[in-house]
Every structure is written in structure tokens, then in C-alpha cells.
Tab-separated table of C-alpha atoms in Angstrom:
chain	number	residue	atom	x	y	z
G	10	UNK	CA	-11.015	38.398	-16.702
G	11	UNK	CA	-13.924	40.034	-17.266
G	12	UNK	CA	-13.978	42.146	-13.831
G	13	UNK	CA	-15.190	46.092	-14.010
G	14	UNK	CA	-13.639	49.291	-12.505
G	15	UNK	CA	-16.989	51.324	-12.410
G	16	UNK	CA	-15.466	54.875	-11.385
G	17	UNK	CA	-13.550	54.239	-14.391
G	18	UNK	CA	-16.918	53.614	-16.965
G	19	UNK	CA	-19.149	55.693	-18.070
G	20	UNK	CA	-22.829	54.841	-18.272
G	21	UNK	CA	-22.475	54.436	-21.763
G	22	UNK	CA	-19.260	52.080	-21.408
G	23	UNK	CA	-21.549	50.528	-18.746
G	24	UNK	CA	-24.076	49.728	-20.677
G	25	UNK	CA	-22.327	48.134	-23.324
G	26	UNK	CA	-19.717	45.815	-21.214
G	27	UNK	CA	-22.801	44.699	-18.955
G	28	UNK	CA	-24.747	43.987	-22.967
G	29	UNK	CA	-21.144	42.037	-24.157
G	30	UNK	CA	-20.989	40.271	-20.686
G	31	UNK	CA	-24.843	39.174	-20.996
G	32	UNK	CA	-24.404	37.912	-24.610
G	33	UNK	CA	-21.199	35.841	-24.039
G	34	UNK	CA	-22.849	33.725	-21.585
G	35	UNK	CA	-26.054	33.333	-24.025
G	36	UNK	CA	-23.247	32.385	-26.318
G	37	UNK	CA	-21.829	30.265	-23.295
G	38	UNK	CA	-25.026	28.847	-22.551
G	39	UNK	CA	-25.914	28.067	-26.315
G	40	UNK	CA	-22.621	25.877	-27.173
G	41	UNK	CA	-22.613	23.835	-24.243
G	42	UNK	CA	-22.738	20.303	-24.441
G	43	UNK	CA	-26.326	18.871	-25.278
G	44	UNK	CA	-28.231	16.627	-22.545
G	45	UNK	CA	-26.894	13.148	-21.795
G	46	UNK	CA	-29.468	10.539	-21.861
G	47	UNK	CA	-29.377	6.835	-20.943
G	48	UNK	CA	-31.829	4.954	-22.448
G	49	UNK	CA	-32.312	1.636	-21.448
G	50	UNK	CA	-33.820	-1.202	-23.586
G	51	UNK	CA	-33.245	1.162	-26.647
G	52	UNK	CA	-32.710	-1.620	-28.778
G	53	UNK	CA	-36.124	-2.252	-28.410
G	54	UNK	CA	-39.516	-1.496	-30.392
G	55	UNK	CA	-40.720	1.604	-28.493
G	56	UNK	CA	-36.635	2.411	-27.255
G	57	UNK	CA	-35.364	2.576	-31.061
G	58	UNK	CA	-38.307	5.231	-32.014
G	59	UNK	CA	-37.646	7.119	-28.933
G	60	UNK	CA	-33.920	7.428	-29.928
G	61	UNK	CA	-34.740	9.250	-32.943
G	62	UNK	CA	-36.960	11.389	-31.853
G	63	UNK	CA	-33.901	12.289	-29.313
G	64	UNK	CA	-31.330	12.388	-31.741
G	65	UNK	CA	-33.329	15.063	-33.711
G	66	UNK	CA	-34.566	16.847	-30.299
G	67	UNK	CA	-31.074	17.570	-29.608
G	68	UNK	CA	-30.075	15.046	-27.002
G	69	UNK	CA	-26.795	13.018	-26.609
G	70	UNK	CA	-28.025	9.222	-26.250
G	71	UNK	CA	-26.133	6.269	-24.899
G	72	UNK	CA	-28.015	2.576	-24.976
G	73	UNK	CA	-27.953	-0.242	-22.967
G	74	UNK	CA	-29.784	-3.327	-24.152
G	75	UNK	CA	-28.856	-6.995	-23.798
G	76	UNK	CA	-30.756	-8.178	-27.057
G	77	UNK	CA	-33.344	-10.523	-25.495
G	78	UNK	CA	-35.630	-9.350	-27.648
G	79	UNK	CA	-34.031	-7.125	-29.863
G	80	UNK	CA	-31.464	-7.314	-32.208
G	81	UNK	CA	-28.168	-4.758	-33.198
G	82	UNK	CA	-29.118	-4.276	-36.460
G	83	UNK	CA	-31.670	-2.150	-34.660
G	84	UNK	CA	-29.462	0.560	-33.198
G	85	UNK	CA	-28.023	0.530	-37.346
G	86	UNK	CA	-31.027	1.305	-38.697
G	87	UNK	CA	-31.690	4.209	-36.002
G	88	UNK	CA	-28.491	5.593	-37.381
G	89	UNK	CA	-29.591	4.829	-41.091
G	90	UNK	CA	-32.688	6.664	-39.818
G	91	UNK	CA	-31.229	10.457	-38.172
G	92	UNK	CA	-28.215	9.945	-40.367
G	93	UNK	CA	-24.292	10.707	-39.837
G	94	UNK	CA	-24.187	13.864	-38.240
G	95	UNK	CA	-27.024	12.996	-35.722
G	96	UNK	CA	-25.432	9.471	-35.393
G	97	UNK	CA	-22.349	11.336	-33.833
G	98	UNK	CA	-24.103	11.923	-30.785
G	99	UNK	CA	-25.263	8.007	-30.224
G	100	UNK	CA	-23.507	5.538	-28.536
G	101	UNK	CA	-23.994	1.332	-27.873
G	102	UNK	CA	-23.151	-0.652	-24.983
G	103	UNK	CA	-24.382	-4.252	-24.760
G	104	UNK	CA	-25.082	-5.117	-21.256
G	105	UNK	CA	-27.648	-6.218	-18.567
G	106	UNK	CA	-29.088	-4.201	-15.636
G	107	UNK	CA	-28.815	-6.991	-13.570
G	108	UNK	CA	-25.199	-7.246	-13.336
G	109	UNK	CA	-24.210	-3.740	-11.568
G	110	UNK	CA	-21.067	-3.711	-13.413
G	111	UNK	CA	-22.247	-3.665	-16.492
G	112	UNK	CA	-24.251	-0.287	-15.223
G	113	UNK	CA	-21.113	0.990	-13.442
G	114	UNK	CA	-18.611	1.244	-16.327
G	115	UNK	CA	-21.730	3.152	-17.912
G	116	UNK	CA	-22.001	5.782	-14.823
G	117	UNK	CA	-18.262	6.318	-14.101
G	118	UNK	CA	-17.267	7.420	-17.891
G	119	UNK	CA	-20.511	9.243	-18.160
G	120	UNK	CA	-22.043	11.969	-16.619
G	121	UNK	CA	-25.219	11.427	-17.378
G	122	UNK	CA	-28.569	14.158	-17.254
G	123	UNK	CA	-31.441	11.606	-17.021
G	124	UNK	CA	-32.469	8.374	-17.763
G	125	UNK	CA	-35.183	6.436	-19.797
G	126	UNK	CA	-36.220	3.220	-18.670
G	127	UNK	CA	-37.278	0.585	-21.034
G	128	UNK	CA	-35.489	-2.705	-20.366
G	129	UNK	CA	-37.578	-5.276	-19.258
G	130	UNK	CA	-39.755	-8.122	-20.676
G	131	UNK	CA	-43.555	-7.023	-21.410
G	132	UNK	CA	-45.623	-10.534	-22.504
G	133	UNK	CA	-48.412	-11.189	-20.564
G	134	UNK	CA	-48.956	-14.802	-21.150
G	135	UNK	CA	-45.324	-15.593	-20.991
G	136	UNK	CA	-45.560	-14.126	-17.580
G	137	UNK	CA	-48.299	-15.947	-16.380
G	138	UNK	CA	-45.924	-18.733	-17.360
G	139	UNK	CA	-42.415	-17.996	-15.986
G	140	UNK	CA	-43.493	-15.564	-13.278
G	141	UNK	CA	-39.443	-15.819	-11.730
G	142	UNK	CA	-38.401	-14.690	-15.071
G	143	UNK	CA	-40.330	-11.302	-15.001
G	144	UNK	CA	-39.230	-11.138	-11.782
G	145	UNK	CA	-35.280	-11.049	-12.185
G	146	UNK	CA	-35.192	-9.075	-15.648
G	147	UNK	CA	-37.842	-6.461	-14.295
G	148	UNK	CA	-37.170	-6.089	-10.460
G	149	UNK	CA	-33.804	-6.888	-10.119
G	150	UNK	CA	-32.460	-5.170	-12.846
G	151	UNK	CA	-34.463	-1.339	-12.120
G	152	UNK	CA	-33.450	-2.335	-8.689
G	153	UNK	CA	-29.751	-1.940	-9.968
G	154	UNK	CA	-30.404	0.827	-12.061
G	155	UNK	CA	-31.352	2.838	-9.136
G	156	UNK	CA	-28.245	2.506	-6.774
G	157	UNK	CA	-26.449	3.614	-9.393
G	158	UNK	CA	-28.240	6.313	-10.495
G	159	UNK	CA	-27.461	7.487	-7.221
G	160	UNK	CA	-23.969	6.256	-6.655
G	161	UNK	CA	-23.410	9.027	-9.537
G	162	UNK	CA	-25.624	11.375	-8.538
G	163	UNK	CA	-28.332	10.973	-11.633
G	164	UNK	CA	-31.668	11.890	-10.566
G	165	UNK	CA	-33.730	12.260	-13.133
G	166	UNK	CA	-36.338	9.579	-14.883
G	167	UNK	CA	-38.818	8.459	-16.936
G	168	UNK	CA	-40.056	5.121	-16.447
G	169	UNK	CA	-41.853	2.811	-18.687
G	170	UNK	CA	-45.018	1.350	-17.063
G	171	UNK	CA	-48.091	0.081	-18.779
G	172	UNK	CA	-51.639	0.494	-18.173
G	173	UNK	CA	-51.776	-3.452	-17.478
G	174	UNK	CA	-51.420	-1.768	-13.455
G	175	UNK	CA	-54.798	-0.820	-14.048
G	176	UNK	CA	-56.127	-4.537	-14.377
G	177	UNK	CA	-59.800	-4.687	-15.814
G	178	UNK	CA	-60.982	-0.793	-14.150
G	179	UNK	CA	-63.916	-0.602	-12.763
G	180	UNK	CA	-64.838	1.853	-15.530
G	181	UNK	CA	-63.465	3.301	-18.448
G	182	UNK	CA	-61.267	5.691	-19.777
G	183	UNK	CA	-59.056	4.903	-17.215
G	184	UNK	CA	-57.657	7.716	-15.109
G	185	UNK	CA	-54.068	7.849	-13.174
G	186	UNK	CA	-56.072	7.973	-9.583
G	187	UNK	CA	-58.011	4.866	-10.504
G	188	UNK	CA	-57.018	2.232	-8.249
G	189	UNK	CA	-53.972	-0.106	-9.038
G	190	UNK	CA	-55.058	-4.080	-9.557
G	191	UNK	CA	-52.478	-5.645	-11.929
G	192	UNK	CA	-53.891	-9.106	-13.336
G	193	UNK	CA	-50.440	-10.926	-14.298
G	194	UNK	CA	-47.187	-11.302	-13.309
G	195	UNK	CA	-46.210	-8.472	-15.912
G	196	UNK	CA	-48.466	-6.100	-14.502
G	197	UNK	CA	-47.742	-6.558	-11.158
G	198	UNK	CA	-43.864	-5.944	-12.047
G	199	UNK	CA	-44.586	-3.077	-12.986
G	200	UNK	CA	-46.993	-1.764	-10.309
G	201	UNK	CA	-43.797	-2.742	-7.703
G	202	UNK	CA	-41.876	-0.732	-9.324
G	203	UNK	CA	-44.088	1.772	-9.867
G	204	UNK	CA	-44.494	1.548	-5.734
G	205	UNK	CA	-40.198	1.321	-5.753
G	206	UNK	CA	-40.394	4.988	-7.250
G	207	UNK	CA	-42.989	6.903	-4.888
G	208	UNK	CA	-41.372	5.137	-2.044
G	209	UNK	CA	-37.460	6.466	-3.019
G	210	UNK	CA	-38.932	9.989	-3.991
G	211	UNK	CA	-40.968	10.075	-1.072
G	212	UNK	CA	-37.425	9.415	0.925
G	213	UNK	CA	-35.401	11.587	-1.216
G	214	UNK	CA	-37.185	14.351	-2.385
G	215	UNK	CA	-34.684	15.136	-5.080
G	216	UNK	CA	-35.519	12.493	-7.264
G	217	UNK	CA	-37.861	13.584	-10.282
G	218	UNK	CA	-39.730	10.821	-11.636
G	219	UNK	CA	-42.079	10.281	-14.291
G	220	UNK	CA	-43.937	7.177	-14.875
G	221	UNK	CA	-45.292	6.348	-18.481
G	222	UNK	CA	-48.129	4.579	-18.233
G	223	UNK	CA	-48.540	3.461	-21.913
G	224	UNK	CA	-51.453	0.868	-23.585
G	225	UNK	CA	-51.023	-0.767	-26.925
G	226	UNK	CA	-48.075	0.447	-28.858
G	227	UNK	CA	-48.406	-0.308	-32.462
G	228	UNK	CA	-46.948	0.979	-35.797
G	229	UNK	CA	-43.527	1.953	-37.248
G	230	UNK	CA	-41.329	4.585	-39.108
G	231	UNK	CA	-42.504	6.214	-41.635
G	232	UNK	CA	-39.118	5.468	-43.254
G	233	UNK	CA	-40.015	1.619	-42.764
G	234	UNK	CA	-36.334	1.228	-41.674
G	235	UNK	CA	-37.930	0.792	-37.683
G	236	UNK	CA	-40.553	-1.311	-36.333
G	237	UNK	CA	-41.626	-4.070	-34.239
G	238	UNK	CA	-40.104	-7.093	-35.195
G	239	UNK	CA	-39.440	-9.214	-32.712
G	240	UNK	CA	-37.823	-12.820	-31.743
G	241	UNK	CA	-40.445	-15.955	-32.022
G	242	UNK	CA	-43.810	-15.774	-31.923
G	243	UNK	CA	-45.023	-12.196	-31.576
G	244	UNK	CA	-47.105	-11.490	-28.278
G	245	UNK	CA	-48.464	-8.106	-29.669
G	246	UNK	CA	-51.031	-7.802	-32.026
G	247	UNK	CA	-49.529	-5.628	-34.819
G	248	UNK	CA	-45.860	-7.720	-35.551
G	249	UNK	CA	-48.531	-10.717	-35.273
G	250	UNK	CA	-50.019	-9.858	-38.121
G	251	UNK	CA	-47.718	-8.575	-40.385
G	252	UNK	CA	-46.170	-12.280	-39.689
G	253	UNK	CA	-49.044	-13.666	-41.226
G	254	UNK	CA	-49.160	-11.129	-43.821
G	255	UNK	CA	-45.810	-12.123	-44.987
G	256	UNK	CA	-46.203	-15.684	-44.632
G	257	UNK	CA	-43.820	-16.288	-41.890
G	258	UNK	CA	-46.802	-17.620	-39.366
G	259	UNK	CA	-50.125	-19.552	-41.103
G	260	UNK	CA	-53.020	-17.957	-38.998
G	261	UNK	CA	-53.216	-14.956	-36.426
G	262	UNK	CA	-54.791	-17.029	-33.419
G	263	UNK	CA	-57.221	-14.133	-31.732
G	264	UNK	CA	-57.056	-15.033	-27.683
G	265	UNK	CA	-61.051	-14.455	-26.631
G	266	UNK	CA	-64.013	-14.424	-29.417
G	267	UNK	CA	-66.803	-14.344	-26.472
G	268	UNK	CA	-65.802	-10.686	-24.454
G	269	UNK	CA	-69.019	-8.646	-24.039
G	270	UNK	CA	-67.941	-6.321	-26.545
G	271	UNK	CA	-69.273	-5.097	-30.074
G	272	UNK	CA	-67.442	-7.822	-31.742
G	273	UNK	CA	-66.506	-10.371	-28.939
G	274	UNK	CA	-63.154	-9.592	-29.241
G	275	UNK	CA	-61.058	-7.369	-26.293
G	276	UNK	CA	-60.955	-3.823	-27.134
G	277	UNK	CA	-57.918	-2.090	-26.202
G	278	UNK	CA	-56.208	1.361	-26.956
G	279	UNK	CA	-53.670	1.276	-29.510
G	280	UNK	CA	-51.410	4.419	-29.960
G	281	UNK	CA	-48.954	4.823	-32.891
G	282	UNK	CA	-45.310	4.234	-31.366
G	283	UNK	CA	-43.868	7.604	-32.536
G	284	UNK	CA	-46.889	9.449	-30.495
G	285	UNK	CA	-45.690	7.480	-27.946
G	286	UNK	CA	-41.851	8.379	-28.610
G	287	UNK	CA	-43.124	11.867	-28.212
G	288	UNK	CA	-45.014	11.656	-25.059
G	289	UNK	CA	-41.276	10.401	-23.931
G	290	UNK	CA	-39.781	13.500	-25.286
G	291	UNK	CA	-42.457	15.441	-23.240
G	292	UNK	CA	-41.804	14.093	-20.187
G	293	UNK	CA	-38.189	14.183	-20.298
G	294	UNK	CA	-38.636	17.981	-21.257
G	295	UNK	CA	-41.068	17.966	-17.881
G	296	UNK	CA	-38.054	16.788	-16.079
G	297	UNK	CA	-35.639	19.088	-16.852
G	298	UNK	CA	-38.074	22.469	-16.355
G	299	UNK	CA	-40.167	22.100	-13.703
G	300	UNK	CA	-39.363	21.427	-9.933
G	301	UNK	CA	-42.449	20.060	-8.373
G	302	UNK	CA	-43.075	17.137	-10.509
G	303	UNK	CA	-42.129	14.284	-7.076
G	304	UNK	CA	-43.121	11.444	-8.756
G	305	UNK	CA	-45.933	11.999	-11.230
G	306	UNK	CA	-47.868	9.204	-13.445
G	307	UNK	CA	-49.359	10.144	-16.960
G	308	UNK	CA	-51.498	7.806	-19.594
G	309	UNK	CA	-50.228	7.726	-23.030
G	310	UNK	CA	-52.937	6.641	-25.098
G	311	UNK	CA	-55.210	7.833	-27.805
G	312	UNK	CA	-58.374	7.912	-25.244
G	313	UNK	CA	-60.409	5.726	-28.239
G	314	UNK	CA	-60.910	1.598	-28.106
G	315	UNK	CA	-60.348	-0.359	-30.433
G	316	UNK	CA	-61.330	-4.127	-30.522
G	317	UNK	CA	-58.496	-6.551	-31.751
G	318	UNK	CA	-61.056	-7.790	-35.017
G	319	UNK	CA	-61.186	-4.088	-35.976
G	320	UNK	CA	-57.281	-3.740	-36.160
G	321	UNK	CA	-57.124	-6.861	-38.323
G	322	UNK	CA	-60.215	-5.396	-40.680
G	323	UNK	CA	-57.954	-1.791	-40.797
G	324	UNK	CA	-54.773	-3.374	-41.357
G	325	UNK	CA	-56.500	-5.543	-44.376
G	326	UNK	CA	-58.038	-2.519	-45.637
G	327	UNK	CA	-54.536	-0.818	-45.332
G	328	UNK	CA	-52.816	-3.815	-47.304
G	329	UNK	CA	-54.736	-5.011	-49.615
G	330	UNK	CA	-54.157	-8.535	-47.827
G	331	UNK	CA	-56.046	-10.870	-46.113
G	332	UNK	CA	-55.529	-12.390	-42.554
G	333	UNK	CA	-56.573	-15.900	-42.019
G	334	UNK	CA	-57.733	-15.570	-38.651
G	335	UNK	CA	-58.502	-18.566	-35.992
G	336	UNK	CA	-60.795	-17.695	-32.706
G	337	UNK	CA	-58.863	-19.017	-29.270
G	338	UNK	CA	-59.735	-18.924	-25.905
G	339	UNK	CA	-59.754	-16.050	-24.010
G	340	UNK	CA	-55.464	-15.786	-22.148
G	341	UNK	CA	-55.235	-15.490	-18.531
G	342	UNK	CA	-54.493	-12.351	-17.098
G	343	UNK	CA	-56.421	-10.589	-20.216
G	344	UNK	CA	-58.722	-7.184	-19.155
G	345	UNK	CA	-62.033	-7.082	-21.785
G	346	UNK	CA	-61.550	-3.395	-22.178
G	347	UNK	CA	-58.656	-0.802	-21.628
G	348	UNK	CA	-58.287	2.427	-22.645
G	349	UNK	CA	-57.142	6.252	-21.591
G	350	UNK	CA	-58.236	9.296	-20.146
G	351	UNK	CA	-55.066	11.404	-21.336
G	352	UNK	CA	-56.448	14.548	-19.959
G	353	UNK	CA	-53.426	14.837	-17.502
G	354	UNK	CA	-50.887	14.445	-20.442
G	355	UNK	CA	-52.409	16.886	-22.406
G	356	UNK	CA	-52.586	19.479	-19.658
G	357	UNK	CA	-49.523	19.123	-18.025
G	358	UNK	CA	-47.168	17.311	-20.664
G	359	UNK	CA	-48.526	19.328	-23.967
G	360	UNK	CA	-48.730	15.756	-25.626
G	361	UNK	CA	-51.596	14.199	-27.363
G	362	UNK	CA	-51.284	11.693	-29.557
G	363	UNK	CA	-51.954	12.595	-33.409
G	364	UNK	CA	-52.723	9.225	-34.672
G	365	UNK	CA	-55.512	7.144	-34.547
G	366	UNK	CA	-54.265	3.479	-35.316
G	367	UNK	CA	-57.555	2.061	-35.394
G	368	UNK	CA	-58.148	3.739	-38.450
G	369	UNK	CA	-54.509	3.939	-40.100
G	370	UNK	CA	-51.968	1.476	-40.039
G	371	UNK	CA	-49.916	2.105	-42.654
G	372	UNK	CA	-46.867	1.868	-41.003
G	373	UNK	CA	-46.745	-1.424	-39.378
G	374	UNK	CA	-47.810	-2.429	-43.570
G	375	UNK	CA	-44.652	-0.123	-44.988
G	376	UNK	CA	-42.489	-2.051	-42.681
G	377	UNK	CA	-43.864	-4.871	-44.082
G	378	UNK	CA	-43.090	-3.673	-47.539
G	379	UNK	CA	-39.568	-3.152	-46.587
G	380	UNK	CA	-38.776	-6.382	-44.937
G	381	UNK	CA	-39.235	-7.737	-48.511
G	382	UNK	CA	-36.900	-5.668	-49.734
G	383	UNK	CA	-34.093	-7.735	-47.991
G	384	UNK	CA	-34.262	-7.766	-44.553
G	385	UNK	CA	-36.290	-11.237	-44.112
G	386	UNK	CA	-36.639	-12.369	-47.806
G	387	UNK	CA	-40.537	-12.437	-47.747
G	388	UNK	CA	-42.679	-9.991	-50.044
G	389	UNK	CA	-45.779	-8.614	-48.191
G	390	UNK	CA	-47.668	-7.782	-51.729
């Protein structure tokens, strides 16, 4: 269509049919379709943030999620959230990893770019519990995800991991060479598959994948619409409180009052969920830019610690409302002190988290503020 007869042109014609040619497929390049991402678990606390932040990066987004722990009045309020012109470019399926199916009717009416991994189940204690449990929903289910990721020819991914593969380091900030010592069940899920993804990029070299290796998520939307609300008893430390807060649970029981720490309680390294959203965004950008990424682990953390009785002192600062608190044992499987070196991030990812929750949590207290208007019925002032 667009062939040229040269003998036929001269170099002024040349010049501008080679100029036309070069800015139709700028043109070309600019209107075609956006990224297709799979997002697994993105239902979830950390999954729903990351959703927006790909809705307004550009991205197409398709979730999976079963609702273990998560509910779909999530996925609506990510669409309240980006609104109805970015909520064009979502869609929902409900459906497990571990049944392939489920996975296939995904893969064979999409062609999808990459994918980001969330599902799983993430409790420490309840691990140390129901090991088998952790087990099926974690192994079996990434397991499935990667056959038919590459049944279809998707080779792209960022994988949630957690710095529990660290265990209690040997020192601190920890650093992605340190050596790998899991203390739980949930930790050790996801140092296998961790080991699942260096062994099937080591065999096929055309895999790219990144592995997230995140610490404490905590906070919310600024909108309050999104946050970390979860089924039962919270195990994290943030929805915890805000239970308490709104007088949904009596006391926040704090596991460990005797850690040799400042204040006896565990320090950890809490980073504000939408950093963390971000440093997915990142990575996924890594992904699709650079060609010698193999399979490449990165901290997401805010490189500070922060002990557990300092969180509760900021978020009572933050609220204006007191947490009754009750000293427990120290939990099995618990490290006394975790936190990040994100030097690697920051060079190679551009990301670095912007917000230190130790010292603001004012979302996780807005979404407090807007479960009393309607969602739960309880008032948090």
C-alpha cells in the first residue's frame, strides 16, 4: 500500500513520504491496544491498590480471586475509585488457581502481556497451624498458574513474596543476597516458590521474573473507599486496630512484650500499601523494557523499623482514640526485627517508598472514618 518507486521521487518527495510513513506508525504504535495484565488475588488488600494504580498507568486489568479473604464489593469500590472510563478497561472472574480450568478459560479468551501474582494466604500463625492449607492454596495453585502461563505463551511476572524468606537475618537491613531461612509454614511457601521461579527461568531463559519481596503492608486510599478489611480476626497489625478502634474487637492482643528491643515489642518495617502498589508498577515497567532481568528479587520496604507499640502510639495520635491494649506471648514463627535495605529497588526499579507509616497513618484512620459512614455501621470518632 504504502510501497515507493524511488526513480520516480525526488529527494524532496523522498523526504516527505519516508516523514508520513514514520509518523503513521508512531500513530500506529500510539493507538494500539494498552497492556493486558492478570492480576491474581486482586480482590485482595495489596491486589485492589495495585489495580488502581494500573487502571490510571494505562494498563488493561483482568482479576482472578476466589474471595477467601476478600470480598466483591472490593473490585466495586476499585471502580468507584478510577471511575467509569478507567473502569472500562477492568474485568472480574471469580475463580481458583488450583483448578486449571478455571485458569484456562482465562488464557484461551485472553491474550495476556504479564501477570501479577497475589493469590495466596499470608498469616503466619494460621500457618503454623494448618501447614497443608498453605500448602494447597500457595503451591498448588502458582504451580497451575505456571503451565498455563506457558500453555499460552505468557512469560512475563511479578511475584508476590515477603521478606518472612528472610527468617530472623543475621543482621539488619536485610539485603536480597542475605541467606534464605523462612521460620513458618508461610514463609517457607514462599521461599519454594521463590526456588520454583529461578529453577523454570534457569530452564527457560525466556521467562522474566520479578520477585517482590515486600514487609509490613499497612494503610489505605486516600479516598477511604480501599483498605484492609478483612474476614475474622485480623492477623495484621493495622485492620487489628482499627477493629478495636471501632469497637468491633475489645482489646488489640500484642503477640511478644519481652523482644530485646526499645520497647519489648517486635519491630518490623511497615510500608504504606500504595508505595507498595507502586513498586508493582515499577517492576512490571522493568519487565516490559529491559531484557536481562532472568529472575531478579527486590525489597519493598521503607528501610526504617518500627516496633508494633509505636504503630499503636502513631495511630492514637492520628485518631484521637485510644487502644486498649493486652501484652501476649510472643507467636511461633515470629522474627524480633525485620526490615529493608531497598538500595536495589531504588537503583534498578526507580522506586522508593514516600511514606513513612511509622509516623503517619492517616489512612488506615480515614478508612476507619468511612466504614462508619455505612459500610459496617460502626463510627470510629
Amino acid at each position: 500500500m504504502f510501497s515507493l518507486t524511488l526513480h520516480k521521487f525526488s529527494p524532496h518527495h523522498l523526504l516527505f513520504s519516508l516523514t508520513f510513513h514514520y509518523l503513521l506508525l508512531a500513530f500506529f504504535k500510539m493507538v494500539s491496544p494498552s497492556q493486558k495484565i492478570l492480576v491474581t488475588g486482586g480482590a485482595g488488600f495489596i491486589g485492589t491498590h495495585t489495580v488502581v494504580q494500573l487502571l490510571k498507568g494505562g494498563f488493561t486489568v483482568s482479576i482472578i480471586d476466589n474471595f477467601d479473604n476478600s470480598v466483591m464489593e472490593a473490585v466495586d469500590r476499585v471502580r468507584q475509585v478510577v471511575g467509569p472510563h478507567l473502569s472500562q478497561n477492568l474485568e472480574f472472574t471469580q475463580g481458583d488457581l488450583r483448578n486449571r480450568d478455571d485458569l484456562e478459560r482465562l488464557f484461551s479468551r485472553t491474550k495476556f502481556d504479564a501477570v501479577i501474582h497475589f493469590a495466596g494466604l499470608k498469616a503466619v500463625a494460621e500457618s503454623v497451624a494448618k501447614p497443608r492449607r498453605y500448602f494447597d492454596f500457595n503451591l498448588i495453585g502458582t504451580i497451575n498458574l505456571y503451565e498455563v502461563m506457558a500453555k499460552y505463551n505468557c512469560k512475563k511476572m511479578v511475584f508476590s513474596s515477603s521478606a518472612t524468606v528472610y527468617g530472623q537475618p543475621e543482621k539488619i537491613p536485610c539485603e536480597e543476597d542475605f541467606k534464605l531461612q523462612a521460620m513458618n509454614p508461610y514463609g517457607r511457601t514462599k521461599l519454594f516458590l521463590e526456588e520454583i521461579a529461578r529453577d523454570i527461568q534457569k530452564a527457560e531463559p525466556e521467562w522474566k521474573i520479578i520477585l517482590l519481596r515486600y514487609f509490613n503492608p499497612v494503610g489505605a486510599h486516600e479516598s477511604g473507599q480501599l483498605g484492609e478489611d478483612p474476614k475474622g480476626i485480623p492477623n495484621n497489625l493495622m485492620p487489628y486496630i482499627q477493629q478495636v478502634a471501632v469497637g468491633r474487637l475489645p482489646e488489640l492482643n500484642v503477640y511478644g512484650h519481652d523482644y530485646p528491643t526499645r520497647d519489648g515489642s517486635a519491630i518490623r518495617d511497615y510500608i504504606h500499601v500504595m508505595d507498595l502498589a507502586d513498586g508493582h508498577i515499577a517492576a512490571l515497567r522493568k519487565l516490559f523494557t529491559s531484557e536481562n532481568i532472568g529472575c531478579t528479587a527486590y525489597n519493598l520496604g521503607t528501610g526504617r523499623g518500627t516496633s508494633v507499640l509505636e504503630m499503636v502510639a502513631a495511630f492514637e495520635k492520628a485518631s484521637g482514640k485510644k487502644i486498649p491494649v493486652k501484652l501476649c506471648p510472643r507467636r511461633p514463627g515470629d522474627a524480633t526485627e525485620v526490615y529493608a535495605s531497598t538500595q536495589r529497588a531504588e537503583t534498578e526499579l526507580s522506586w522508593k517508598g514516600k511514606i513513612w507509616c511509622g509516623g503517619d497513618v492517616q489512612g488506615p484512620v480515614e478508612l476507619g472514618k468511612e466504614q462508619s459512614l455505612g459500610l459496617h455501621g460502626e463510627a470510629l470518632n
